[in-house]
mmCIF file of N, CA, C and O in Angstrom:
data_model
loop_
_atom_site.group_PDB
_atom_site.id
_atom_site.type_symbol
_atom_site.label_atom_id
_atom_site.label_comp_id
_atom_site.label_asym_id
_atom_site.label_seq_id
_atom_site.Cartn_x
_atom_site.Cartn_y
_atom_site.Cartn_z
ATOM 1 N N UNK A 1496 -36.540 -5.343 10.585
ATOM 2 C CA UNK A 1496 -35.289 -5.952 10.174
ATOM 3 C C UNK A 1496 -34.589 -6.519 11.411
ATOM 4 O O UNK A 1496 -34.240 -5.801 12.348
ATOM 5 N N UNK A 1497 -34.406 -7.811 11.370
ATOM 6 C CA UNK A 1497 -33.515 -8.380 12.640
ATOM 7 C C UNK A 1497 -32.182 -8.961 11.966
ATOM 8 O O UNK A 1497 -32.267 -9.643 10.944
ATOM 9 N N UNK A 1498 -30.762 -8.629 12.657
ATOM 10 C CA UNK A 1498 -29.870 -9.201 12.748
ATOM 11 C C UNK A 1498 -29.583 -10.584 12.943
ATOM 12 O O UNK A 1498 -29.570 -10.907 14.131
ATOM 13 N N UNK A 1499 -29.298 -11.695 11.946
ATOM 14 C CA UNK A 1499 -28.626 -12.804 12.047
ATOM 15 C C UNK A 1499 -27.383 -13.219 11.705
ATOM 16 O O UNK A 1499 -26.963 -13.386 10.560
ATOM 17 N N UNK A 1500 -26.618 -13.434 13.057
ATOM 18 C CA UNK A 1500 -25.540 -13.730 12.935
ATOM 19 C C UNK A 1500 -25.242 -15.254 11.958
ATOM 20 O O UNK A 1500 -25.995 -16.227 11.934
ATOM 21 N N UNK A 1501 -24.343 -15.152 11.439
ATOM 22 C CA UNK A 1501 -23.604 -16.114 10.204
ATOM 23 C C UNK A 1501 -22.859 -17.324 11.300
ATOM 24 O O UNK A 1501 -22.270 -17.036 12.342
ATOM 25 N N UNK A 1502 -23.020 -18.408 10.873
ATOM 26 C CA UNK A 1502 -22.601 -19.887 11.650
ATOM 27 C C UNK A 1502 -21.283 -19.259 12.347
ATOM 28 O O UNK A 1502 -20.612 -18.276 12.032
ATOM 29 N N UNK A 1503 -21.171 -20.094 13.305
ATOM 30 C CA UNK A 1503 -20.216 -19.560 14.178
ATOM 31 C C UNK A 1503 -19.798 -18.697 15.253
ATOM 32 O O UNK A 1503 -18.873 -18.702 16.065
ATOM 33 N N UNK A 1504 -20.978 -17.803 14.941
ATOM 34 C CA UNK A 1504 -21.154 -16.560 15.507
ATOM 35 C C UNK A 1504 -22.414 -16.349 16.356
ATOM 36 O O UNK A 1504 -23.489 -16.919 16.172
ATOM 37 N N UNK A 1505 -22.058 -15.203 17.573
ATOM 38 C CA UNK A 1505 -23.477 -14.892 17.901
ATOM 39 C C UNK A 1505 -23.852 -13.150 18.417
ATOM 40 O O UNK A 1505 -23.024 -12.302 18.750
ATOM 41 N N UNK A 1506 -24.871 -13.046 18.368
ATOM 42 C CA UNK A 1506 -25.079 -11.261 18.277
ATOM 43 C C UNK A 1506 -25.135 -11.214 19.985
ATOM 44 O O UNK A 1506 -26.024 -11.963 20.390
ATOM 45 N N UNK A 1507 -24.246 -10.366 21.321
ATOM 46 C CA UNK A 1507 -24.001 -10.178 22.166
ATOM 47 C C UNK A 1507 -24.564 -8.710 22.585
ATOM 48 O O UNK A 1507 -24.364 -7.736 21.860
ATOM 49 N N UNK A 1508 -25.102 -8.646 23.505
ATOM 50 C CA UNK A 1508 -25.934 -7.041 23.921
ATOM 51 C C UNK A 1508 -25.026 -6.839 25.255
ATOM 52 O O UNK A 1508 -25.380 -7.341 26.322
ATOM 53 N N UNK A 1509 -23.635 -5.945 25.112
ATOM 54 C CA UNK A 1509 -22.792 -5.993 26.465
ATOM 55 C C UNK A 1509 -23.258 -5.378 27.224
ATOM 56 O O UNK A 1509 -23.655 -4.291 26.805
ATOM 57 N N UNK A 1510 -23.452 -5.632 28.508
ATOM 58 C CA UNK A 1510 -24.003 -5.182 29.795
ATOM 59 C C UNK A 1510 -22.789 -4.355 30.568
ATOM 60 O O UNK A 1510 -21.616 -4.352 30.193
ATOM 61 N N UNK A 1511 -23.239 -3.753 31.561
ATOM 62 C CA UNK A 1511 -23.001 -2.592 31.969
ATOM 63 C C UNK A 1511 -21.456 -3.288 32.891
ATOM 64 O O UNK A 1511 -21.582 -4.383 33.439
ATOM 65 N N UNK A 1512 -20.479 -2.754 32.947
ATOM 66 C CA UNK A 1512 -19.554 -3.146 33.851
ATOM 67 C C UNK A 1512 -19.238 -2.229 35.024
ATOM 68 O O UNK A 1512 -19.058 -1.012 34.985
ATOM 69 N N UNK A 1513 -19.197 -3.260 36.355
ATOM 70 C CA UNK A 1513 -19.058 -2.360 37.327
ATOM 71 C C UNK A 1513 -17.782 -1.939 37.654
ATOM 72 O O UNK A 1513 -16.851 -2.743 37.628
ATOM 73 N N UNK A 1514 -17.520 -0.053 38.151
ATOM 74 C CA UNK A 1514 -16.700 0.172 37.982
ATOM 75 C C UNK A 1514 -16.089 0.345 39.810
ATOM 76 O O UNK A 1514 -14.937 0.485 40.222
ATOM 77 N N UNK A 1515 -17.096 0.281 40.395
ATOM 78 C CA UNK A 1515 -17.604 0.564 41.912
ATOM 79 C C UNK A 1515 -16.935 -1.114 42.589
ATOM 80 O O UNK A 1515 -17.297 -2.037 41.859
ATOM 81 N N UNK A 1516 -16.150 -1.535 43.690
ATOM 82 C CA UNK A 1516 -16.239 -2.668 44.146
ATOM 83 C C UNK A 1516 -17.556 -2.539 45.324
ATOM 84 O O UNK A 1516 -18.348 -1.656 45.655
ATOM 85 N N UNK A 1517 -17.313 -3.771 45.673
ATOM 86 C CA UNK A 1517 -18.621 -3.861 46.844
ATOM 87 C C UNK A 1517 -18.083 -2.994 48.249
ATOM 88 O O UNK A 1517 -18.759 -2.345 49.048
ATOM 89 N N UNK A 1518 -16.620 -3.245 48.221
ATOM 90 C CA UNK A 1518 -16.565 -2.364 49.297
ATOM 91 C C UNK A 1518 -16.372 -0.674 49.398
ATOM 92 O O UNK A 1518 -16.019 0.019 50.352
ATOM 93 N N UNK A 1519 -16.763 -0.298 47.972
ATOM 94 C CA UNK A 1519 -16.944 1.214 47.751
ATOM 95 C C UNK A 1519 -15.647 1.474 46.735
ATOM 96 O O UNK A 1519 -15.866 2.421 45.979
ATOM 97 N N UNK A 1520 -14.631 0.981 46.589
ATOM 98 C CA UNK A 1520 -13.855 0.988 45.946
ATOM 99 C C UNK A 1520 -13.825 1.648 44.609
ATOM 100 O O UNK A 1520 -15.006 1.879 44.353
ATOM 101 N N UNK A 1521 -13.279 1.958 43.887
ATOM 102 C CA UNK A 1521 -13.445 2.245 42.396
ATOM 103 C C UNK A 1521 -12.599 1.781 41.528
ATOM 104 O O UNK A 1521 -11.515 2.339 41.690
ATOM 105 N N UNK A 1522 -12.572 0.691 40.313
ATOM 106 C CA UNK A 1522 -11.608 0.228 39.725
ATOM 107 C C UNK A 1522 -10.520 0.946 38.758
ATOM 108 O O UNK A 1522 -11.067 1.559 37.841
ATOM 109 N N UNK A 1523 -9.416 0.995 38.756
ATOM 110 C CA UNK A 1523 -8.530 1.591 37.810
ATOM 111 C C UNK A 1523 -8.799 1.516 36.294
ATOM 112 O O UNK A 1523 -9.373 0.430 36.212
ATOM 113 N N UNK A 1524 -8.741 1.933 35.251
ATOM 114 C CA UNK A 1524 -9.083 1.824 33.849
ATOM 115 C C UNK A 1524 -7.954 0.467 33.127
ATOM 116 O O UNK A 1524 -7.798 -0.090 32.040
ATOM 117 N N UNK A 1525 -7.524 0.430 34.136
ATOM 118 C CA UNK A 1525 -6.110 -1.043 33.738
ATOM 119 C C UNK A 1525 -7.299 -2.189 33.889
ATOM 120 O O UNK A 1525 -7.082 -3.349 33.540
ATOM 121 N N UNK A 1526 -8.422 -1.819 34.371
ATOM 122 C CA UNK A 1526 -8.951 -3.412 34.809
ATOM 123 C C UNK A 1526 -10.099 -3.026 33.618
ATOM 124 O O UNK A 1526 -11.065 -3.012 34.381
ATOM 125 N N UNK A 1527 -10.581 -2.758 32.525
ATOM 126 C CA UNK A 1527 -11.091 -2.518 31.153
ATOM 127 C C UNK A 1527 -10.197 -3.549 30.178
ATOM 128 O O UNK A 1527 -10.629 -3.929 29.090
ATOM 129 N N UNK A 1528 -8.960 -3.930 30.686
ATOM 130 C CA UNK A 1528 -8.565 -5.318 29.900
ATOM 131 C C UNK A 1528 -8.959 -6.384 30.209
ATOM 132 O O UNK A 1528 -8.174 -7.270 29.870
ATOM 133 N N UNK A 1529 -9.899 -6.754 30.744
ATOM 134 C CA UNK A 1529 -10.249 -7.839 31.650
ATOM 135 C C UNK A 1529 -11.661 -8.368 30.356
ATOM 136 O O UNK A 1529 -11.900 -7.588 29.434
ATOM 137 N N UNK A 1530 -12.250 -9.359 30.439
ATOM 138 C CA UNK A 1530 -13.227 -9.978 29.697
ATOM 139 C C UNK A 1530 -14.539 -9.365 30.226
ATOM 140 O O UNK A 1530 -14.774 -9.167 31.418
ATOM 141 N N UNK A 1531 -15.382 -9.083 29.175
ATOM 142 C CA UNK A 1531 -16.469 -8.416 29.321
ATOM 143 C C UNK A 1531 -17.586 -9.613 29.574
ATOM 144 O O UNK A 1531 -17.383 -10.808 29.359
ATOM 145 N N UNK A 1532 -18.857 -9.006 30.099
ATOM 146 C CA UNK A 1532 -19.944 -9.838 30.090
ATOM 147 C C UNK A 1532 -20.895 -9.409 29.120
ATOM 148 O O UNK A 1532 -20.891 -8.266 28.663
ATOM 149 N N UNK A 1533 -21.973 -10.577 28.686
ATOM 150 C CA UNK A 1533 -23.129 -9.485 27.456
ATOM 151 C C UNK A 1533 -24.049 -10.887 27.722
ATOM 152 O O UNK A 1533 -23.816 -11.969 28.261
ATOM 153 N N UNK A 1534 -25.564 -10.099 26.854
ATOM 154 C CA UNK A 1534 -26.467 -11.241 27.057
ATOM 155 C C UNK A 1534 -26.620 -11.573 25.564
ATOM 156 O O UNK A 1534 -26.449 -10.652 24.764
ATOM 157 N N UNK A 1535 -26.954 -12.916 25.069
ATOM 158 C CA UNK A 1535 -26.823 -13.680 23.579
ATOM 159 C C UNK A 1535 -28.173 -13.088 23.547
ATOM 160 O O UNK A 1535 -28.963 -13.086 24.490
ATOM 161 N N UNK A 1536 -28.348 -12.629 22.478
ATOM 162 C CA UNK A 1536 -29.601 -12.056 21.631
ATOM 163 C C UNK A 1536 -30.070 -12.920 20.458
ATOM 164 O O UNK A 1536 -31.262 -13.104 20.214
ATOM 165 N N UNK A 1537 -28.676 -13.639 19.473
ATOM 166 C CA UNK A 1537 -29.030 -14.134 18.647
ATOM 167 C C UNK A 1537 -28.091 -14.754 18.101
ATOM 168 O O UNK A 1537 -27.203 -14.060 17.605
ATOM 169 N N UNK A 1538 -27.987 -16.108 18.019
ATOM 170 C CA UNK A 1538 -26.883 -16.911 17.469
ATOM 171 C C UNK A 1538 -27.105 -18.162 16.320
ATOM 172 O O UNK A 1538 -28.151 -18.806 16.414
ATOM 173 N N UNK A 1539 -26.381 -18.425 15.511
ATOM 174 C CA UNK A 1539 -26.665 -18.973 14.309
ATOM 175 C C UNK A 1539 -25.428 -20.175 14.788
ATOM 176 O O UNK A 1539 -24.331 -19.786 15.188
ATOM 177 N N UNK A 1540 -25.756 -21.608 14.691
ATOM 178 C CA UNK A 1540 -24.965 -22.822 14.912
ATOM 179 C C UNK A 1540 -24.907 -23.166 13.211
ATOM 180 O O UNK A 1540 -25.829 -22.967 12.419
ATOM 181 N N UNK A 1541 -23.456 -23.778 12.875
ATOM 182 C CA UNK A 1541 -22.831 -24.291 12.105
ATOM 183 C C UNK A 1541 -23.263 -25.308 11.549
ATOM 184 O O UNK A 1541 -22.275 -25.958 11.206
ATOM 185 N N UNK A 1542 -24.392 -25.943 11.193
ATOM 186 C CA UNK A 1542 -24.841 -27.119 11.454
ATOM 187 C C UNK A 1542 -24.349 -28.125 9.696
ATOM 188 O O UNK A 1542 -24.932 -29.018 9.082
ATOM 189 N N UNK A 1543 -23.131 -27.429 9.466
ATOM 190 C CA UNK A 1543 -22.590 -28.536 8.449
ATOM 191 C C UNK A 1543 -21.047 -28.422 8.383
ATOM 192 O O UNK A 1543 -20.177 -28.615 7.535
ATOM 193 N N UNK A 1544 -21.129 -27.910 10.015
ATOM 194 C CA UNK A 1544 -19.460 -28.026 10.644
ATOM 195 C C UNK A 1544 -19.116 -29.657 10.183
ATOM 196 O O UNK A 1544 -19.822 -30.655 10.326
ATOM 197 N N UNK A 1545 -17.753 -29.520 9.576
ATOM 198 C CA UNK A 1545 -16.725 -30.423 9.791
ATOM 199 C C UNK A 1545 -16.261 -31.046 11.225
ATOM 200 O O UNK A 1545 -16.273 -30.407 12.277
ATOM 201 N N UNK A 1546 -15.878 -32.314 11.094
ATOM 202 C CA UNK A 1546 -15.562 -32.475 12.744
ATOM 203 C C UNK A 1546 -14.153 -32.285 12.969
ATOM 204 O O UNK A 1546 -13.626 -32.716 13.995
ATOM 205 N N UNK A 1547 -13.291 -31.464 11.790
ATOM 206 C CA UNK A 1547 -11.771 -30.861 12.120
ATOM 207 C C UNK A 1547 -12.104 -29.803 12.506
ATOM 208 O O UNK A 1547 -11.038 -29.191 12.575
ATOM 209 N N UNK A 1548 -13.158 -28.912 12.924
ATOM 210 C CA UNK A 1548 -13.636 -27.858 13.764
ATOM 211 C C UNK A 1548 -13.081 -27.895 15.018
ATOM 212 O O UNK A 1548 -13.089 -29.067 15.394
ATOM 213 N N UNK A 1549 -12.529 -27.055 15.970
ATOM 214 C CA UNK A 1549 -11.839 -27.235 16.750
ATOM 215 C C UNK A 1549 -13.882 -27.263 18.413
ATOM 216 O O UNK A 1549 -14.073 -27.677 19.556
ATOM 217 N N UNK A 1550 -14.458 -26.763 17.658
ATOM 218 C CA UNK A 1550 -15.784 -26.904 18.661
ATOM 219 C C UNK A 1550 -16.420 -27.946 17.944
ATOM 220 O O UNK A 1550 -16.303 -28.181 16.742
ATOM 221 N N UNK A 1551 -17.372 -28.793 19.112
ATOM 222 C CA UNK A 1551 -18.650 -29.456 18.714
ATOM 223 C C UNK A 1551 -19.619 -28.686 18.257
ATOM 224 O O UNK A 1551 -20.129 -28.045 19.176
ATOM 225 N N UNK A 1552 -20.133 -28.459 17.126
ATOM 226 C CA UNK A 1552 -21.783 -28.093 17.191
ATOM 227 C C UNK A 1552 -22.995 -28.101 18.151
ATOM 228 O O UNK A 1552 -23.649 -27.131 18.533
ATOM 229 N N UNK A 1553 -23.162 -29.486 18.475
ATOM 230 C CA UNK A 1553 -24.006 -29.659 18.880
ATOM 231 C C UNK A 1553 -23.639 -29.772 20.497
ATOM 232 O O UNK A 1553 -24.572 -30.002 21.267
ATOM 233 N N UNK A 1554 -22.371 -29.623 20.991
ATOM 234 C CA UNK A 1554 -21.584 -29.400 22.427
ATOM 235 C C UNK A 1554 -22.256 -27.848 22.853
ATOM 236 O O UNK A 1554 -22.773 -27.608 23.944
ATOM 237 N N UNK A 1555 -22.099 -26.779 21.610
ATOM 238 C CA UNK A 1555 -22.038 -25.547 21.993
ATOM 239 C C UNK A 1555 -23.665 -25.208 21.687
ATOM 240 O O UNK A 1555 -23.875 -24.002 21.817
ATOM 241 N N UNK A 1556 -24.778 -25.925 21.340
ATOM 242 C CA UNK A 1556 -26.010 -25.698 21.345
ATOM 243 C C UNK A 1556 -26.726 -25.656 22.419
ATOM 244 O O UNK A 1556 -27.730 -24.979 22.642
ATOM 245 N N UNK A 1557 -25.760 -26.978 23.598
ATOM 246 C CA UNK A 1557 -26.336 -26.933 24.676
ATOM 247 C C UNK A 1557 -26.229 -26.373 25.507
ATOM 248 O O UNK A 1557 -27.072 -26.185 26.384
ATOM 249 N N UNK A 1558 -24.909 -25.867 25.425
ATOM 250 C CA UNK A 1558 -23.996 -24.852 26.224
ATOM 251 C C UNK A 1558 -24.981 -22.992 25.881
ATOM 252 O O UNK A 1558 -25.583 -22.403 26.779
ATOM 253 N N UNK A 1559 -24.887 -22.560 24.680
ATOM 254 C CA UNK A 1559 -25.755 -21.452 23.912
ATOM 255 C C UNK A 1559 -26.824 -21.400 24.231
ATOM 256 O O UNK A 1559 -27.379 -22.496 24.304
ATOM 257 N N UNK A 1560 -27.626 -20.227 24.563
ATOM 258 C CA UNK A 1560 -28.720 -19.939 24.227
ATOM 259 C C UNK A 1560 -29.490 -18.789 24.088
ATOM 260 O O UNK A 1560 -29.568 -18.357 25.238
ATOM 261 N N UNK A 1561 -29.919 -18.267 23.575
ATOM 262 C CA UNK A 1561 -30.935 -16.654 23.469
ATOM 263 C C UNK A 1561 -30.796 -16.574 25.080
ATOM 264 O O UNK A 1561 -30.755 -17.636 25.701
ATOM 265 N N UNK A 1562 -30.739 -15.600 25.629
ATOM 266 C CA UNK A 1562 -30.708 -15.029 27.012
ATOM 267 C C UNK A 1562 -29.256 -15.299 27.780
ATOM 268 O O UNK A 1562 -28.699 -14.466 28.495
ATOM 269 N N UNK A 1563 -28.748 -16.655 27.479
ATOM 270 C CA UNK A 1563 -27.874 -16.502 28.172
ATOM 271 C C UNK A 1563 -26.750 -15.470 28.614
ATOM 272 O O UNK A 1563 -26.575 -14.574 27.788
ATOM 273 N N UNK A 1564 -26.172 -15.430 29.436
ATOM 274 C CA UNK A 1564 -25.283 -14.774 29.931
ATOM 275 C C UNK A 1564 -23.649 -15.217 29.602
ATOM 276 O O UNK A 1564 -23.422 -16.387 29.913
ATOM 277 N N UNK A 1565 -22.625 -14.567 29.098
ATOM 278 C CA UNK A 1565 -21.634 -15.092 28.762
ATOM 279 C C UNK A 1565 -20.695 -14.273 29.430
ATOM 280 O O UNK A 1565 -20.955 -13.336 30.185
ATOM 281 N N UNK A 1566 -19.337 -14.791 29.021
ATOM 282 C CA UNK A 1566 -18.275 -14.051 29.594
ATOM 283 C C UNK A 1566 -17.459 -14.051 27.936
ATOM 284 O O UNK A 1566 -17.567 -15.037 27.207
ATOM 285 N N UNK A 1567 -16.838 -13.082 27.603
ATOM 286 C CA UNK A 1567 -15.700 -13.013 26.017
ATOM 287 C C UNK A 1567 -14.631 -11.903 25.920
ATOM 288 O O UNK A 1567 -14.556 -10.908 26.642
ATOM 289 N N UNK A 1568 -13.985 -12.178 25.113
ATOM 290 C CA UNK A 1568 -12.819 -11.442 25.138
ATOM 291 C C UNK A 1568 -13.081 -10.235 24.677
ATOM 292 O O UNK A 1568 -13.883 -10.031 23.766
ATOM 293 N N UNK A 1569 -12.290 -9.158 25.392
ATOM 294 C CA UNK A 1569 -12.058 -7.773 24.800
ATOM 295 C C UNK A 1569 -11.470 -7.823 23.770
ATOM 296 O O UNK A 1569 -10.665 -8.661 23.363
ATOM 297 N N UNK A 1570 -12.047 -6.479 23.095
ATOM 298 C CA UNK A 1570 -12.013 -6.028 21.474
ATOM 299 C C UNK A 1570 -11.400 -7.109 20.876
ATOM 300 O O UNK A 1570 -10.193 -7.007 21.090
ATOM 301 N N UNK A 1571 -11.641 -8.059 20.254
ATOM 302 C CA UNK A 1571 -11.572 -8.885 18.829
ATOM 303 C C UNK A 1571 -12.638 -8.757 18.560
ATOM 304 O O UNK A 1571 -12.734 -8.975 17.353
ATOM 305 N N UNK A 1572 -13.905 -8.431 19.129
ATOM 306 C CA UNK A 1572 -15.354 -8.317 18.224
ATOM 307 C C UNK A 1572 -15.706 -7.279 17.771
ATOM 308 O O UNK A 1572 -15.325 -6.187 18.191
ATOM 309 N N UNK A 1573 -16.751 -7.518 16.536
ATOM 310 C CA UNK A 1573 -16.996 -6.398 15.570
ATOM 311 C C UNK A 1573 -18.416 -5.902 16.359
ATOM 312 O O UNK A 1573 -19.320 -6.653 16.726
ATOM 313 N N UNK A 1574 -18.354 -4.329 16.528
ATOM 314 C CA UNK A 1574 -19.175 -3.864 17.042
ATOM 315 C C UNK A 1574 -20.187 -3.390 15.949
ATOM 316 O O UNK A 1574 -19.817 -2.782 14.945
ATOM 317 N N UNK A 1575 -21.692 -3.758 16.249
ATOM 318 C CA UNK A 1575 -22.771 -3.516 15.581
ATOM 319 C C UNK A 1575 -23.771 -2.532 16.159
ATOM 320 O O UNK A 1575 -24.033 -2.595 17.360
ATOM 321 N N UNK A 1576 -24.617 -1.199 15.014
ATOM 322 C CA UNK A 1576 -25.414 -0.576 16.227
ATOM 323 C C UNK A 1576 -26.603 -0.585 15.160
ATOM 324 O O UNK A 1576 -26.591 -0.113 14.024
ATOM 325 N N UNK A 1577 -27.680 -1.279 15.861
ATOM 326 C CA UNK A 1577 -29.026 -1.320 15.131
ATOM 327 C C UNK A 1577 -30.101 -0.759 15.988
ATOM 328 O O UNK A 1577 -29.964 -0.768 17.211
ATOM 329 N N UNK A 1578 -31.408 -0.161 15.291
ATOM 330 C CA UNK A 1578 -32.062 0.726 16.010
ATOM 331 C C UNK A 1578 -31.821 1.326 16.761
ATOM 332 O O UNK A 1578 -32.791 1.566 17.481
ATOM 333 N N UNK A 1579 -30.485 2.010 17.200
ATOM 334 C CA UNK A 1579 -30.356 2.510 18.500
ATOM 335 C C UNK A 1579 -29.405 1.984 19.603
ATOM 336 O O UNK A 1579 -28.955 2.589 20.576
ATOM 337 N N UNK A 1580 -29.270 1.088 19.324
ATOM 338 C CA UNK A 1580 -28.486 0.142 20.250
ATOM 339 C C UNK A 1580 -27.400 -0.464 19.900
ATOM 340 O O UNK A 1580 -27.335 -0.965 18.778
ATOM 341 N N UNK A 1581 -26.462 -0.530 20.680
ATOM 342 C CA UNK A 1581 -25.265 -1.681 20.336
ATOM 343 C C UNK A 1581 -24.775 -2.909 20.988
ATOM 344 O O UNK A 1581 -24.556 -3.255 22.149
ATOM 345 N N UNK A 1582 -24.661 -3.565 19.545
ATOM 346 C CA UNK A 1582 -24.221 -4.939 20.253
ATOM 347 C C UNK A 1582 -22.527 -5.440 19.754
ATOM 348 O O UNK A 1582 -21.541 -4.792 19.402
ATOM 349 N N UNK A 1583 -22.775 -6.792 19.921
ATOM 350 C CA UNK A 1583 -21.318 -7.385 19.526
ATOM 351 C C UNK A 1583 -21.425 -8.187 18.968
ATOM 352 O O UNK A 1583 -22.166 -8.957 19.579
ATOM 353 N N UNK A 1584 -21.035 -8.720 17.767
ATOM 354 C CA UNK A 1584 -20.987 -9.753 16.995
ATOM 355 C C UNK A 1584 -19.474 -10.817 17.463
ATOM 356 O O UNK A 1584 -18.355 -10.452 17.104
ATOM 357 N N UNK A 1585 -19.649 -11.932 18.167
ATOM 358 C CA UNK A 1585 -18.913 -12.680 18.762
ATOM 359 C C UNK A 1585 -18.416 -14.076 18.136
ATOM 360 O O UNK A 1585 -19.572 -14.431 17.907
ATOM 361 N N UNK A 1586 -18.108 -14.514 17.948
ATOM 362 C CA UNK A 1586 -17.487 -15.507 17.648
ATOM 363 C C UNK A 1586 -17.663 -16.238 18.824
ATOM 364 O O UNK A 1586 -17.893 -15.887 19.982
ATOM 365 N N UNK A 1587 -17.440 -17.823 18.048
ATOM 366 C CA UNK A 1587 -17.917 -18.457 19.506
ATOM 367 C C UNK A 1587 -16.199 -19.006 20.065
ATOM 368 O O UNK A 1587 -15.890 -19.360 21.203
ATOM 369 N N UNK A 1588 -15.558 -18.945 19.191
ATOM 370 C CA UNK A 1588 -13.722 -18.883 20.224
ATOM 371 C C UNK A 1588 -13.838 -17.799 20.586
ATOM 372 O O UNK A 1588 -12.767 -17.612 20.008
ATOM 373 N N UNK A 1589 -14.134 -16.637 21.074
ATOM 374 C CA UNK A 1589 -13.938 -15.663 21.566
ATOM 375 C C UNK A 1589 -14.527 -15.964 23.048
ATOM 376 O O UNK A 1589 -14.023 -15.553 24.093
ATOM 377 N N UNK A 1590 -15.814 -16.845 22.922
ATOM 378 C CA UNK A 1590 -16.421 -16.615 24.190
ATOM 379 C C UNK A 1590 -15.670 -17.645 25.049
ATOM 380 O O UNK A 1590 -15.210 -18.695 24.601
ATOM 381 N N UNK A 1591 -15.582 -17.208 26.435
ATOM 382 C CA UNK A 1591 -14.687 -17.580 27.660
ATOM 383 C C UNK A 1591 -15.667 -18.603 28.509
ATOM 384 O O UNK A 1591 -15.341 -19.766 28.748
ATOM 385 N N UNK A 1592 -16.766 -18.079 28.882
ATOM 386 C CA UNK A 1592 -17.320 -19.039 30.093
ATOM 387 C C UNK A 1592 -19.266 -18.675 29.685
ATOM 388 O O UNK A 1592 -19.495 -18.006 28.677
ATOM 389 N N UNK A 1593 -20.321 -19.119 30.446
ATOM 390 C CA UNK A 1593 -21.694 -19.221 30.417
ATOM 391 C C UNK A 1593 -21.713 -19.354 31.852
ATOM 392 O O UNK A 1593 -21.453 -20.359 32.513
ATOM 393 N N UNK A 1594 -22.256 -17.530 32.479
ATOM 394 C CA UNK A 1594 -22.968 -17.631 33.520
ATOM 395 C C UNK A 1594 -24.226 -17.970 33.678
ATOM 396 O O UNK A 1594 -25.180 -17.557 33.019
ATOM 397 N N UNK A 1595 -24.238 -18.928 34.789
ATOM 398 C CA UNK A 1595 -25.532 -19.854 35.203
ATOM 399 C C UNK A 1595 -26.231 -19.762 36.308
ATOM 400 O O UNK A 1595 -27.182 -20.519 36.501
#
C-alpha cells in the first residue's frame, strides 16, 4: 500500500533538526518555531487547476520533485504514520523554499 497525496499536496519525510550549532552551541526550544526541512516522497500536481489558483501547475512541477529537499511551515501539516514511519502531508502554500 503506498500513500498518494491528493492535487495540491505532497507526502514530506521530516528530517532530523539540528539542535547542536557548529560552534558547539545548543539551540533553545524557542528556535522549534522556525520552518522545518523534509525530503518529498510523493506529490500529486493539480493538473486541472484553474488559472485563479494563486500557484502555476506547471511552475511548481519544475520547481517539485520526488527527492527533493524543501523548507515548510511548522504545524499546519497533517501528520501521517505508515509502516512505521512518519511523514507530513504538505500543502504546496505551506512550502517556503527548495534546497538545491
Amino acid at each position: 500500500m503506498n500513500i498518494r497525496p491528493l492535487p495540491g499536496y505532497c507526502l514530506v519525510e521530516p528530517l532530523e533538526e539540528e539542535t547542536k550549532t557548529a560552534s558547539g552551541l545548543y539551540t533553545p526550544e524557542m528556535d522549534k518555531d522556525k520552518p522545518s526541512r523534509g525530503k518529498i516522497i510523493a506529490i500529486t500536481y493539480n493538473e486541472t487547476a484553474e488559472k485563479k489558483e494563486w500557484f502555476n501547475t506547471s511552475i511548481v512541477e519544475v520547481l517539485l520533485k520526488i527527492g527533493s529537499t524543501v523548507i515548510y511551515k511548522r504545524f499546519v501539516n497533517q501528520d501521517v504514520e505508515h509502516e512505521g514511519k512518519k511523514y507530513l502531508l504538505v500543502n504546496f502554500s505551506e512550502l517556503l523554499a527548495v534546497i538545491e
